[in-house]
Amino acid sequence: MKTFVELRRNLRKEPPAEKVRIALLGDTATQLLAQALIGEGYDRGCAVEMFEAEYNQVERQVLDQGSDFHAFGAEYAVVFQSTRRLMDRHAGMTPSEAAALADERLEFVRALCDSFGGKIIYLNYPEADDGVFGNYANKVPGSFIRQIRRLNLGLMELASVRPDLFIYDLASLQNACGRDFLFDPNIYVSTDMVLSVDALPRVASGIWDMISAMRGKLVKCLVLDLDNTLWGGVVGDDGWENLQVGHLGIGKAFTEFQQWLLKLKRRGIILTVCSKNDEDKAREPFEKNPEMVLRLDDIAVFIANWDNKADNVRRIRSILNIGYDSMVFIDDNPFERNIVRENLPEVIVPEMPEDPAEYVDFLSSLNLFETASHSGEDSDRTRMYRIEAQRVSERFRFTDETAYLKSLDMVAEVTPFNDFNIPRVAQLTQRSNQFNLRTRRYSESEVRAMAADPEFGCLAFSLKDRFGDNGLICVVILKKISSETLFVDTWLMSCRVLKRGMENFTLNAIAEYAKANGCRYVVGEYVPTPKNSMVASLYPDMGFTLVGENDGKCEYRLDLEDFKAADTCIRRSLPAE
Amino acid sequence: MEKVEILKQLETIFRDVLDNEGIVLTPQTVADDVEEWDSLTHIQLVVAVEKAFGIRFSSKEILSWANVGDLVDSVAAKLC
């Protein structure tokens, strides 16, 4: 982690090309936090345009719709109301007012959500006890500690129903690092800053983890070594029955690590194995050792051989079709870590602690698994990728691509957006990077608004084949921009279903929708990003004509008079009752 | 530690935190004499000086210094 001085030094470098508009509102002195956020932005590849509210003007800026804050139009509002100010407020209250302090504050956060259109990152409240009641405070409704805990819990509850409200857990940072790290009394009194200079980079980095996740930068996959990483000992030498795993001695450390990995898998992180072993030996502990928490069906891709690990990581990436920067490589062996680091610099390679007892604490402290959304389907992801690995091996049996595609017996369903798929649609807009023509990121509430707007045509595609259900894999948002022209606002596809003719199927569905709505033209735009070059020529390849080019963005048009349905092996099913 | 030495060490800290190798401190130097020394960088200087000498200033001291000489005196008083 950089120091504050190092972050501030970033400000003198050439700013990155990508721009982000952030508003910072605080009730204490926040100038240094603003500098830390801007400095950290450089390291995340984003130039921050910062709006900093005047000192202690949070409520006025938020509640007055004509304020500078609202005029600025930030994508992200970072709101930092401090425990100190909360304590001031509490001190001036009668006991009955004090008992309603948390509710009153939550009412303000609700008003903040209602008044602001972007995403809100609200810092929760590090606990502090005023000592007035001692431990008895737990029994007193209006005590400060009780109100602050209610407030933090209320913020979580509010965030779970407000899709655009996110909580930065400053309270957790204080739990991990201690109050004396977070807060400097002499600095507070002389400057009114409630964060110590050393805490600033930690807080800025944590807030940026959230912003990056909202912008689609997510870890999707863990690549795990086996010997002395998942279990103690070497399976090839010691045998599956003699490995250290379970509740005795050092085995406990490995069991707890596996339990943690299983939780990640349930959350939707893909677990894969990359081990230098004979494959049958490497599988044995998963199949036979009753102390193992992870089983073979928790692992999406299992590679055990004697090849170079960098090559094996490449192989895993190509099966899963994800970016290297969404992969984390976990290995106790510094040699293997260096090989992967040198050959695949985008892969995240944590410098593991020597002692396995520290694995979980160390890895969780890196906050690698930040996310901006979560849906039920996430937990199914490993199963889907296991199926995909089967499909990949099946493909080798066919020399003719079309024969292979036909053998898959694919059926797609096209549905409008509905309560069931809207969370997943929003999530796909946030995380799809490669097959994404314009990379528009939408929140759940924005998706909901478009679904309800008759000017928009919203199509969600899911795909099944004989191996299983891929779930929702493609999203198209169309907007009627004139009486005879339909504009493709969003077209994105999950990389799980590339090279299966799904793009042709989707285009046919777009054309059908256009005709049904009396449109002759479909206009599409390609907006280049560092990650979506695979679709740079999608529109021309599908028969669209280039009609405009501006700043790298290309606009294409398809005349439906000349359009013949594109070839595809995918059948269309009617939505289930 | 002699005050001259403290002044020398402060100079190194100021140069590092303020990113200006040309800074020369005397006991009479005030914030207005150093371009990068403003109320924001002042906080960083305080924290850096505390760390370098392994001392803590009270809030009263932080608000009391009129020039670098006062800061040197505060440091010297804590070191003896």
XYZ file of C-alpha atoms in Angstrom:
657
model
C 0.000 0.000 0.000
C 1.295 3.431 -0.913
C 1.756 6.189 1.627
C -0.207 9.400 1.412
C 2.860 11.328 0.197
C 3.313 8.788 -2.619
C -0.347 9.077 -3.619
C -0.088 12.836 -3.716
C 2.997 12.552 -5.923
C 0.814 10.786 -8.514
C -0.967 14.090 -9.087
C 2.032 15.436 -10.950
C 2.005 12.616 -13.495
C 0.217 12.636 -16.822
C -3.436 11.885 -15.932
C -4.989 8.660 -17.291
C -7.363 8.986 -20.248
C -10.432 7.535 -18.568
C -12.361 10.153 -16.596
C -14.518 9.658 -13.518
C -16.674 12.270 -11.805
C -16.694 11.909 -8.029
C -18.348 14.171 -5.477
C -17.036 14.120 -1.923
C -19.278 15.390 0.847
C -18.099 15.383 4.439
C -18.936 16.974 7.750
C -15.263 17.272 8.761
C -12.149 18.446 6.888
C -11.911 16.175 3.823
C -9.297 17.899 1.633
C -6.661 15.246 2.247
C -9.133 12.431 1.641
C -9.982 14.116 -1.667
C -6.282 14.193 -2.596
C -5.874 10.549 -1.609
C -8.879 9.550 -3.746
C -7.525 11.463 -6.741
C -4.029 10.009 -6.250
C -5.346 6.446 -5.917
C -7.388 7.064 -9.086
C -4.127 7.360 -11.058
C -3.140 3.864 -9.962
C -6.564 2.565 -11.018
C -6.260 4.158 -14.461
C -8.839 6.888 -13.880
C -8.499 10.671 -13.867
C -10.841 11.986 -11.182
C -12.863 15.136 -11.688
C -13.605 15.919 -8.067
C -16.341 18.022 -6.591
C -15.629 18.749 -2.970
C -18.480 20.219 -0.987
C -17.735 23.204 1.226
C -16.912 22.257 4.774
C -19.838 20.711 6.647
C -22.474 21.332 4.014
C -23.595 17.767 3.434
C -27.256 18.251 4.258
C -27.698 21.528 2.422
C -25.950 20.249 -0.708
C -28.046 17.086 -0.743
C -31.467 18.481 0.144
C -31.274 21.560 -2.109
C -31.910 20.284 -5.646
C -30.349 23.472 -7.040
C -27.032 23.010 -5.181
C -23.573 22.811 -6.759
C -23.466 19.129 -5.829
C -26.527 18.304 -7.917
C -25.371 20.584 -10.741
C -22.020 18.764 -10.887
C -23.700 15.491 -11.880
C -21.263 13.065 -10.289
C -21.238 9.385 -11.199
C -20.266 8.536 -7.624
C -20.994 10.479 -4.452
C -18.762 9.627 -1.512
C -20.517 10.738 1.664
C -18.591 10.811 4.909
C -20.510 11.796 8.023
C -18.328 11.187 11.026
C -18.812 9.536 14.394
C -17.463 12.745 15.955
C -20.236 14.906 14.513
C -22.772 12.258 15.400
C -21.526 12.481 18.976
C -21.908 16.280 18.928
C -25.471 15.885 17.736
C -26.185 13.235 20.383
C -24.808 15.479 23.129
C -27.395 18.145 22.384
C -30.374 15.811 22.538
C -32.968 14.968 25.180
C -33.177 11.234 26.040
C -36.232 10.738 23.818
C -34.598 12.549 20.889
C -31.446 10.509 21.441
C -33.422 7.278 21.196
C -34.482 8.334 17.672
C -31.034 9.505 16.504
C -30.342 6.494 14.264
C -33.785 6.736 12.649
C -33.348 10.433 12.019
C -29.965 9.849 10.333
C -31.352 6.988 8.232
C -34.144 9.285 7.096
C -31.469 11.629 5.772
C -29.693 8.806 3.918
C -33.050 7.835 2.379
C -33.494 11.438 1.217
C -29.955 11.299 -0.200
C -30.844 8.185 -2.226
C -34.033 9.810 -3.508
C -32.364 13.028 -4.579
C -29.217 11.727 -6.303
C -29.145 9.819 -9.575
C -25.666 8.300 -9.409
C -24.177 5.735 -7.115
C -23.684 6.610 -3.458
C -20.798 5.342 -1.384
C -21.698 6.078 2.223
C -19.073 5.559 4.917
C -20.538 3.853 7.950
C -19.684 4.821 11.520
C -16.695 3.430 13.432
C -17.950 2.642 16.910
C -17.067 4.859 19.834
C -18.443 4.723 23.336
C -18.903 7.945 25.257
C -18.563 6.008 28.514
C -21.540 7.759 30.076
C -23.367 4.571 31.054
C -20.519 2.054 31.071
C -21.664 -1.402 29.986
C -25.169 -0.499 31.064
C -25.366 1.548 27.828
C -26.383 -1.673 26.087
C -29.669 -1.543 28.033
C -30.392 2.160 27.376
C -32.244 2.946 24.107
C -30.810 6.459 23.779
C -27.182 5.625 24.643
C -24.627 6.614 22.040
C -23.203 3.143 21.470
C -26.669 1.681 21.001
C -27.641 4.359 18.485
C -24.435 3.995 16.487
C -24.896 0.216 16.248
C -28.527 0.627 15.209
C -27.446 3.167 12.637
C -24.829 0.860 11.112
C -27.309 -2.014 10.989
C -29.943 0.316 9.501
C -27.475 1.366 6.795
C -26.985 -2.284 5.822
C -30.729 -2.837 5.664
C -31.209 0.299 3.598
C -28.382 -0.662 1.233
C -29.952 -4.062 0.623
C -33.135 -2.460 -0.726
C -31.578 0.577 -2.436
C -29.554 -0.717 -5.399
C -27.566 2.525 -5.771
C -26.550 2.810 -2.112
C -23.263 1.144 -1.201
C -21.665 1.167 2.237
C -17.933 1.615 2.651
C -17.261 -0.271 5.872
C -15.071 2.162 7.778
C -16.213 0.466 10.985
C -14.598 -2.775 9.794
C -11.359 -0.955 9.028
C -11.330 0.332 12.594
C -11.965 -3.207 13.868
C -9.008 -4.496 11.860
C -6.532 -1.654 12.473
C -7.707 -0.132 15.718
C -9.013 3.260 16.656
C -5.536 4.640 17.344
C -4.554 3.908 13.767
C -7.652 5.494 12.287
C -7.835 8.592 14.434
C -5.188 11.099 15.550
C -6.516 13.286 18.388
C -3.917 16.050 17.976
C -4.503 16.245 14.221
C -8.251 16.266 14.806
C -8.124 19.150 17.244
C -5.768 21.251 15.146
C -7.337 20.543 11.717
C -10.757 18.907 12.208
C -9.644 15.857 10.231
C -11.054 12.625 11.656
C -8.838 10.274 9.650
C -5.136 9.989 10.412
C -2.690 10.604 7.577
C -1.750 6.899 7.651
C -5.383 5.805 7.357
C -6.047 7.909 4.243
C -4.471 5.529 1.685
C -6.338 2.565 3.224
C -9.679 4.358 3.006
C -9.011 5.677 -0.507
C -7.995 2.220 -1.684
C -11.113 0.632 -0.147
C -13.404 3.188 -1.783
C -11.644 2.644 -5.111
C -12.095 -1.121 -4.787
C -15.826 -0.407 -4.768
C -15.715 2.057 -7.662
C -13.570 -0.315 -9.749
C -16.031 -3.155 -9.091
C -18.903 -0.910 -10.167
C -16.955 -0.210 -13.345
C -16.620 -3.904 -14.093
C -13.227 -4.735 -12.646
C -13.889 -7.933 -10.732
C -12.047 -11.039 -9.674
C -13.870 -14.021 -11.144
C -11.579 -16.976 -10.658
C -9.066 -18.476 -8.230
C -6.326 -20.764 -9.518
C -5.243 -22.989 -6.652
C -2.164 -25.063 -6.075
C -2.693 -28.278 -4.072
C 0.340 -29.534 -2.075
C 0.974 -27.260 0.927
C -1.651 -24.830 -0.324
C -4.976 -26.698 -0.065
C -3.554 -29.349 2.265
C -0.358 -29.905 4.218
C 2.108 -32.388 2.715
C 2.741 -33.726 -0.777
C 0.135 -36.147 -2.039
C 2.543 -37.886 -4.424
C 4.929 -38.710 -1.545
C 2.662 -38.965 1.479
C -0.470 -40.532 -0.033
C -4.022 -39.155 0.121
C -4.662 -40.613 3.569
C -1.678 -38.959 5.262
C -2.252 -35.332 4.255
C -2.601 -32.607 6.860
C -6.221 -31.533 6.730
C -8.969 -31.776 9.310
C -9.321 -30.596 12.874
C -6.000 -31.738 14.278
C -2.870 -29.616 14.492
C -1.807 -27.745 11.406
C -4.540 -29.500 9.397
C -6.945 -26.999 10.964
C -5.328 -24.140 9.026
C -5.919 -25.920 5.709
C -9.476 -26.880 6.634
C -10.310 -23.295 7.476
C -8.752 -22.171 4.199
C -10.904 -24.674 2.301
C -14.018 -23.539 4.165
C -13.269 -19.986 3.131
C -12.783 -21.059 -0.492
C -16.095 -22.903 -0.401
C -17.829 -19.719 0.751
C -16.247 -17.854 -2.160
C -17.393 -20.563 -4.544
C -20.943 -20.252 -3.202
C -20.726 -16.520 -3.799
C -19.862 -17.146 -7.441
C -16.060 -17.138 -7.557
C -14.856 -19.925 -9.854
C -12.396 -22.312 -8.224
C -9.848 -24.039 -10.439
C -6.869 -26.247 -9.676
C -3.405 -26.025 -11.212
C -1.021 -28.524 -9.668
C 2.265 -30.202 -10.504
C 1.164 -33.791 -9.934
C -0.041 -36.892 -11.699
C -3.685 -36.230 -12.317
C -5.058 -39.400 -10.708
C -2.935 -38.818 -7.563
C -4.079 -35.197 -7.357
C -7.742 -36.188 -7.538
C -7.550 -38.878 -4.866
C -7.781 -36.639 -1.763
C -10.928 -34.982 -3.172
C -12.489 -38.373 -3.816
C -11.339 -40.366 -0.820
C -10.200 -38.197 2.088
C -13.245 -37.573 4.326
C -11.587 -34.536 5.944
C -11.521 -32.584 2.679
C -14.025 -29.707 2.629
C -13.730 -29.126 -1.117
C -14.930 -31.895 -3.426
C -14.280 -32.374 -7.113
C -17.580 -30.810 -8.144
C -16.525 -27.557 -6.437
C -13.681 -27.243 -8.935
C -14.622 -25.891 -12.362
C -11.363 -26.767 -14.123
C -8.913 -29.299 -12.736
C -5.430 -29.333 -14.239
C -2.734 -31.557 -12.796
C 0.320 -32.259 -14.924
C 4.030 -31.451 -15.068
C 3.823 -28.539 -17.521
C 4.853 -24.980 -16.826
C 2.239 -23.319 -14.605
C 2.056 -20.198 -16.760
C 0.939 -22.419 -19.669
C -1.611 -24.106 -17.456
C -3.020 -20.754 -16.346
C -3.320 -19.810 -20.038
C -5.221 -23.052 -20.614
C -7.608 -22.339 -17.735
C -8.195 -18.840 -19.036
C -9.058 -20.073 -22.499
C -11.550 -22.625 -21.157
C -13.271 -20.037 -18.971
C -12.956 -17.213 -21.486
C -12.253 -14.520 -18.904
C -9.598 -11.801 -18.659
C -6.237 -12.490 -17.007
C -6.868 -9.507 -14.736
C -9.858 -11.310 -13.232
C -7.740 -14.284 -12.120
C -5.920 -14.793 -8.803
C -3.106 -17.343 -8.623
C -2.575 -18.929 -5.215
C 0.548 -20.995 -4.629
C 2.779 -21.511 -1.608
C 5.825 -21.849 -3.863
C 7.634 -18.551 -4.649
C 9.151 -20.100 -7.785
C 5.740 -20.847 -9.313
C 4.437 -17.438 -8.287
C 7.333 -15.756 -10.073
C 6.858 -17.764 -13.271
C 3.219 -16.737 -13.450
C 3.989 -13.136 -12.483
C 6.669 -12.799 -15.150
C 4.744 -14.449 -17.956
C 1.259 -13.187 -17.168
C 1.688 -9.805 -15.471
C -2.063 -9.120 -15.413
C -2.825 -12.124 -13.198
C -3.038 -11.177 -9.527
C -0.404 -13.166 -7.617
C -0.532 -12.563 -3.844
C 2.748 -13.042 -1.970
C 1.485 -15.783 0.338
C 2.577 -15.849 4.001
C 4.905 -18.699 5.027
C 2.546 -19.922 7.712
C -0.676 -21.530 6.404
C -2.397 -20.362 9.595
C -2.250 -16.850 8.113
C -3.660 -17.699 4.656
C -7.267 -16.688 5.285
C -6.554 -13.492 7.230
C -3.954 -12.400 4.722
C -6.046 -13.065 1.626
C -9.175 -11.494 3.075
C -7.188 -8.390 4.048
C -6.378 -7.847 0.344
C -10.083 -7.293 -0.400
C -9.790 -9.077 -3.729
C -13.424 -10.025 -4.045
C -15.162 -6.665 -4.056
C -18.359 -6.742 -6.103
C -21.135 -4.329 -7.003
C -23.927 -6.846 -7.360
C -24.950 -10.350 -6.406
C -27.645 -12.629 -7.738
C -28.790 -16.178 -7.101
C -27.302 -17.360 -10.357
C -23.794 -16.471 -9.161
C -23.642 -19.531 -6.973
C -24.345 -21.700 -10.016
C -21.378 -20.389 -11.907
C -18.984 -23.229 -11.098
C -21.491 -25.766 -12.382
C -21.829 -23.799 -15.624
C -18.113 -23.643 -16.171
C -17.770 -27.352 -15.439
C -20.309 -27.942 -18.175
C -18.383 -25.575 -20.420
C -15.192 -27.576 -19.836
C -17.130 -30.665 -21.011
C -18.282 -28.819 -24.118
C -14.695 -27.852 -24.896
C -13.561 -31.471 -24.763
C -16.597 -32.515 -26.838
C -15.637 -30.019 -29.545
C -12.442 -31.925 -30.285
C -14.532 -34.875 -31.488
C -16.017 -32.819 -34.313
C -13.909 -31.622 -37.216
C -16.821 -29.693 -38.685
C -17.860 -26.685 -36.573
C -21.460 -26.688 -37.838
C -21.885 -30.372 -37.088
C -20.643 -29.693 -33.563
C -23.022 -26.770 -33.088
C -25.956 -28.835 -34.367
C -25.037 -31.638 -31.980
C -25.404 -29.219 -29.065
C -29.152 -28.948 -29.722
C -29.328 -25.308 -28.626
C -32.565 -23.557 -27.727
C -32.719 -19.852 -26.853
C -35.472 -18.007 -25.084
C -36.096 -14.280 -25.588
C -37.973 -12.474 -22.850
C -38.650 -8.854 -21.971
C -37.044 -7.560 -18.765
C -38.998 -8.591 -15.671
C -38.612 -8.635 -11.902
C -36.861 -11.956 -12.112
C -34.149 -11.039 -14.625
C -33.598 -7.323 -13.930
C -30.970 -7.844 -11.172
C -29.028 -10.199 -13.448
C -29.372 -7.837 -16.432
C -27.945 -4.969 -14.379
C -25.151 -7.229 -13.209
C -24.268 -8.233 -16.768
C -24.098 -4.582 -17.847
C -21.689 -3.995 -14.973
C -19.375 -6.923 -15.529
C -19.320 -7.687 -19.265
C -16.213 -6.243 -20.857
C -15.302 -8.212 -23.951
C -18.458 -8.778 -25.993
C -19.957 -5.389 -25.217
C -20.512 -2.868 -28.014
C -20.924 0.306 -25.967
C -20.068 -0.795 -22.398
C -22.889 1.168 -20.811
C -23.051 0.312 -17.093
C -26.559 0.360 -15.631
C -27.851 0.055 -12.103
C -30.922 -1.985 -11.280
C -33.069 1.103 -11.001
C -31.913 2.383 -14.400
C -32.694 -0.986 -15.994
C -36.099 -0.982 -14.330
C -36.820 2.499 -15.681
C -35.936 1.485 -19.256
C -38.031 -1.679 -18.975
C -41.046 0.455 -18.080
C -40.424 3.061 -20.828
C -42.302 2.362 -24.101
C -39.505 4.094 -26.064
C -37.189 1.210 -25.167
C -37.185 -2.371 -26.352
C -35.549 -4.618 -23.779
C -34.617 -8.185 -24.653
C -33.039 -10.773 -22.388
C -31.711 -13.972 -23.940
C -31.072 -17.274 -22.247
C -29.614 -20.357 -23.846
C -29.961 -24.077 -23.157
C -28.237 -26.990 -24.797
C -27.948 -30.694 -24.192
C -25.300 -30.173 -21.545
C -27.400 -27.818 -19.493
C -28.780 -24.343 -19.009
C -26.422 -21.385 -19.535
C -28.938 -19.000 -17.971
C -29.190 -15.367 -19.018
C -26.301 -14.811 -21.422
C -27.193 -11.862 -23.645
C -28.806 -8.467 -23.161
C -30.064 -6.076 -25.817
C -31.535 -2.646 -25.133
C -33.067 -0.893 -28.142
C -34.273 2.666 -28.344
C -36.559 4.095 -30.983
C -34.854 7.330 -32.043
C -37.079 8.226 -34.988
C -40.198 6.873 -36.650
C -38.205 4.395 -38.699
C -34.928 3.979 -36.827
C -34.059 1.788 -33.886
C -30.806 2.453 -32.001
C -28.917 -0.358 -30.263
C -28.149 1.252 -26.909
C -26.713 -1.939 -25.425
C -25.701 -5.266 -26.870
C -23.605 -7.499 -24.697
C -23.039 -11.193 -24.424
C -21.472 -13.477 -21.885
C -18.224 -14.945 -23.137
C -19.432 -18.384 -22.093
C -21.425 -18.632 -25.315
C -19.018 -17.210 -27.870
C -18.630 -18.991 -31.192
C -22.002 -20.676 -31.027
C -23.889 -18.499 -33.475
C -25.612 -16.620 -30.662
C -24.727 -13.250 -32.231
C -26.601 -14.246 -35.404
C -29.582 -15.390 -33.406
C -29.557 -12.097 -31.512
C -29.383 -10.015 -34.673
C -32.385 -11.903 -36.070
C -34.302 -11.124 -32.884
C -33.353 -7.432 -33.147
C -34.495 -7.320 -36.790
C -37.751 -8.991 -35.875
C -38.352 -6.507 -33.084
C -37.560 -3.597 -35.408
C -40.005 -4.797 -38.048
C -42.731 -5.423 -35.489
C -42.289 -1.818 -34.378
C -42.427 -0.367 -37.879
C -38.699 0.450 -38.163
C -36.743 0.123 -41.372
C -33.273 0.851 -39.993
C -31.218 -0.499 -37.111
C -28.357 1.754 -36.023
C -25.564 0.360 -33.905
C -22.473 1.951 -32.428
C -19.112 0.500 -31.443
C -17.369 2.371 -28.618
C -13.833 1.015 -28.216
C -12.474 0.211 -24.744
C -9.209 -1.568 -23.848
C -11.174 -4.830 -23.608
C -13.816 -5.004 -26.313
C -11.744 -5.239 -29.491
C -13.296 -8.654 -30.227
C -16.481 -6.889 -31.360
C -14.779 -4.048 -33.261
C -15.937 -5.427 -36.606
C -19.141 -7.127 -35.446
C -21.515 -4.732 -37.198
C -19.741 -4.643 -40.586
C -19.295 -8.434 -40.425
C -23.041 -8.766 -40.041
C -23.870 -6.585 -43.010
C -24.169 -3.140 -41.422
C -22.811 -0.099 -43.311
C -20.508 2.447 -41.705
C -22.332 5.802 -41.524
C -20.209 7.843 -39.151
C -16.937 7.848 -37.263
C -15.968 10.113 -34.430
C -13.126 9.816 -31.931
C -12.749 6.052 -32.464
C -16.498 5.471 -32.120
C -18.089 3.982 -35.227
C -21.742 4.163 -36.147
C -23.282 1.559 -38.444
C -26.654 1.151 -40.051
C -28.574 -1.864 -41.264
C -31.338 -1.464 -43.837
C -33.910 -4.148 -43.116
C -35.242 -4.013 -46.684
C -32.100 -5.901 -47.754
C -31.761 -8.022 -44.640
C -31.924 -11.801 -44.769
C -32.066 -13.689 -41.489
C -28.540 -14.740 -40.427
C -27.632 -18.436 -40.211
C -27.778 -20.030 -36.808
C -28.111 -23.480 -35.302
C -30.068 -22.106 -32.353
C -33.809 -22.658 -32.185
C -36.116 -20.174 -30.512
C -38.377 -21.348 -27.739
C -41.468 -19.596 -26.514
C -41.259 -18.254 -22.971
C -42.440 -20.766 -20.410
C -45.872 -20.176 -18.930
C 20.522 16.200 19.925
C 21.829 19.650 19.057
C 19.304 22.112 17.632
C 21.452 22.514 14.523
C 21.148 18.793 13.898
C 17.384 18.871 14.457
C 17.106 21.722 11.970
C 19.139 19.716 9.444
C 16.882 16.683 9.878
C 13.755 18.845 9.601
C 15.096 20.173 6.340
C 15.352 16.628 4.959
C 11.791 15.863 6.091
C 10.441 19.081 4.547
C 12.200 18.360 1.256
C 10.781 14.852 1.132
C 7.188 15.648 2.132
C 6.963 18.812 0.051
C 8.844 17.321 -2.880
C 11.212 20.235 -3.247
C 14.953 19.633 -2.971
C 15.595 23.386 -2.918
C 14.072 24.012 0.500
C 16.497 25.572 3.013
C 15.273 26.039 6.572
C 16.474 28.531 9.156
C 14.956 29.102 12.608
C 13.253 32.190 11.139
C 11.571 30.359 8.238
C 7.757 30.713 8.250
C 5.139 28.968 6.096
C 4.900 31.920 3.724
C 8.567 31.470 2.779
C 8.000 27.967 1.370
C 5.663 27.746 -1.579
C 4.390 24.214 -0.922
C 3.864 24.726 2.800
C 0.148 25.327 3.292
C -2.411 24.259 5.869
C -2.852 20.881 4.161
C 0.808 19.959 3.821
C 1.351 21.253 7.351
C -0.541 18.224 8.685
C 1.673 15.888 6.709
C 4.774 17.665 8.008
C 3.586 17.287 11.593
C 2.955 13.564 11.140
C 6.278 13.042 9.347
C 8.224 14.887 12.075
C 6.468 12.869 14.789
C 7.422 9.649 13.050
C 11.016 10.612 12.303
C 11.785 11.574 15.900
C 9.440 9.060 17.548
C 7.578 11.769 19.456
C 4.009 13.083 19.762
C 2.988 16.734 19.729
C 0.002 17.982 21.657
C -2.675 19.853 19.728
C -1.684 22.975 21.658
C 1.888 22.725 20.391
C 0.774 22.181 16.793
C -1.214 25.414 16.932
C 1.501 27.391 18.747
C 4.463 27.411 16.333
C 5.135 30.765 14.705
C 8.228 29.645 12.785
C 10.607 26.716 12.256
C 12.618 27.780 15.320
C 9.558 27.102 17.531
C 9.187 23.677 15.952
C 12.881 22.920 16.618
C 12.382 23.956 20.260
C 9.359 21.645 20.622
C 11.314 18.704 19.193
C 14.381 19.464 21.335
C 12.253 19.688 24.502
C 10.835 16.207 23.869
C 14.199 14.612 23.086
C 16.040 15.643 26.229
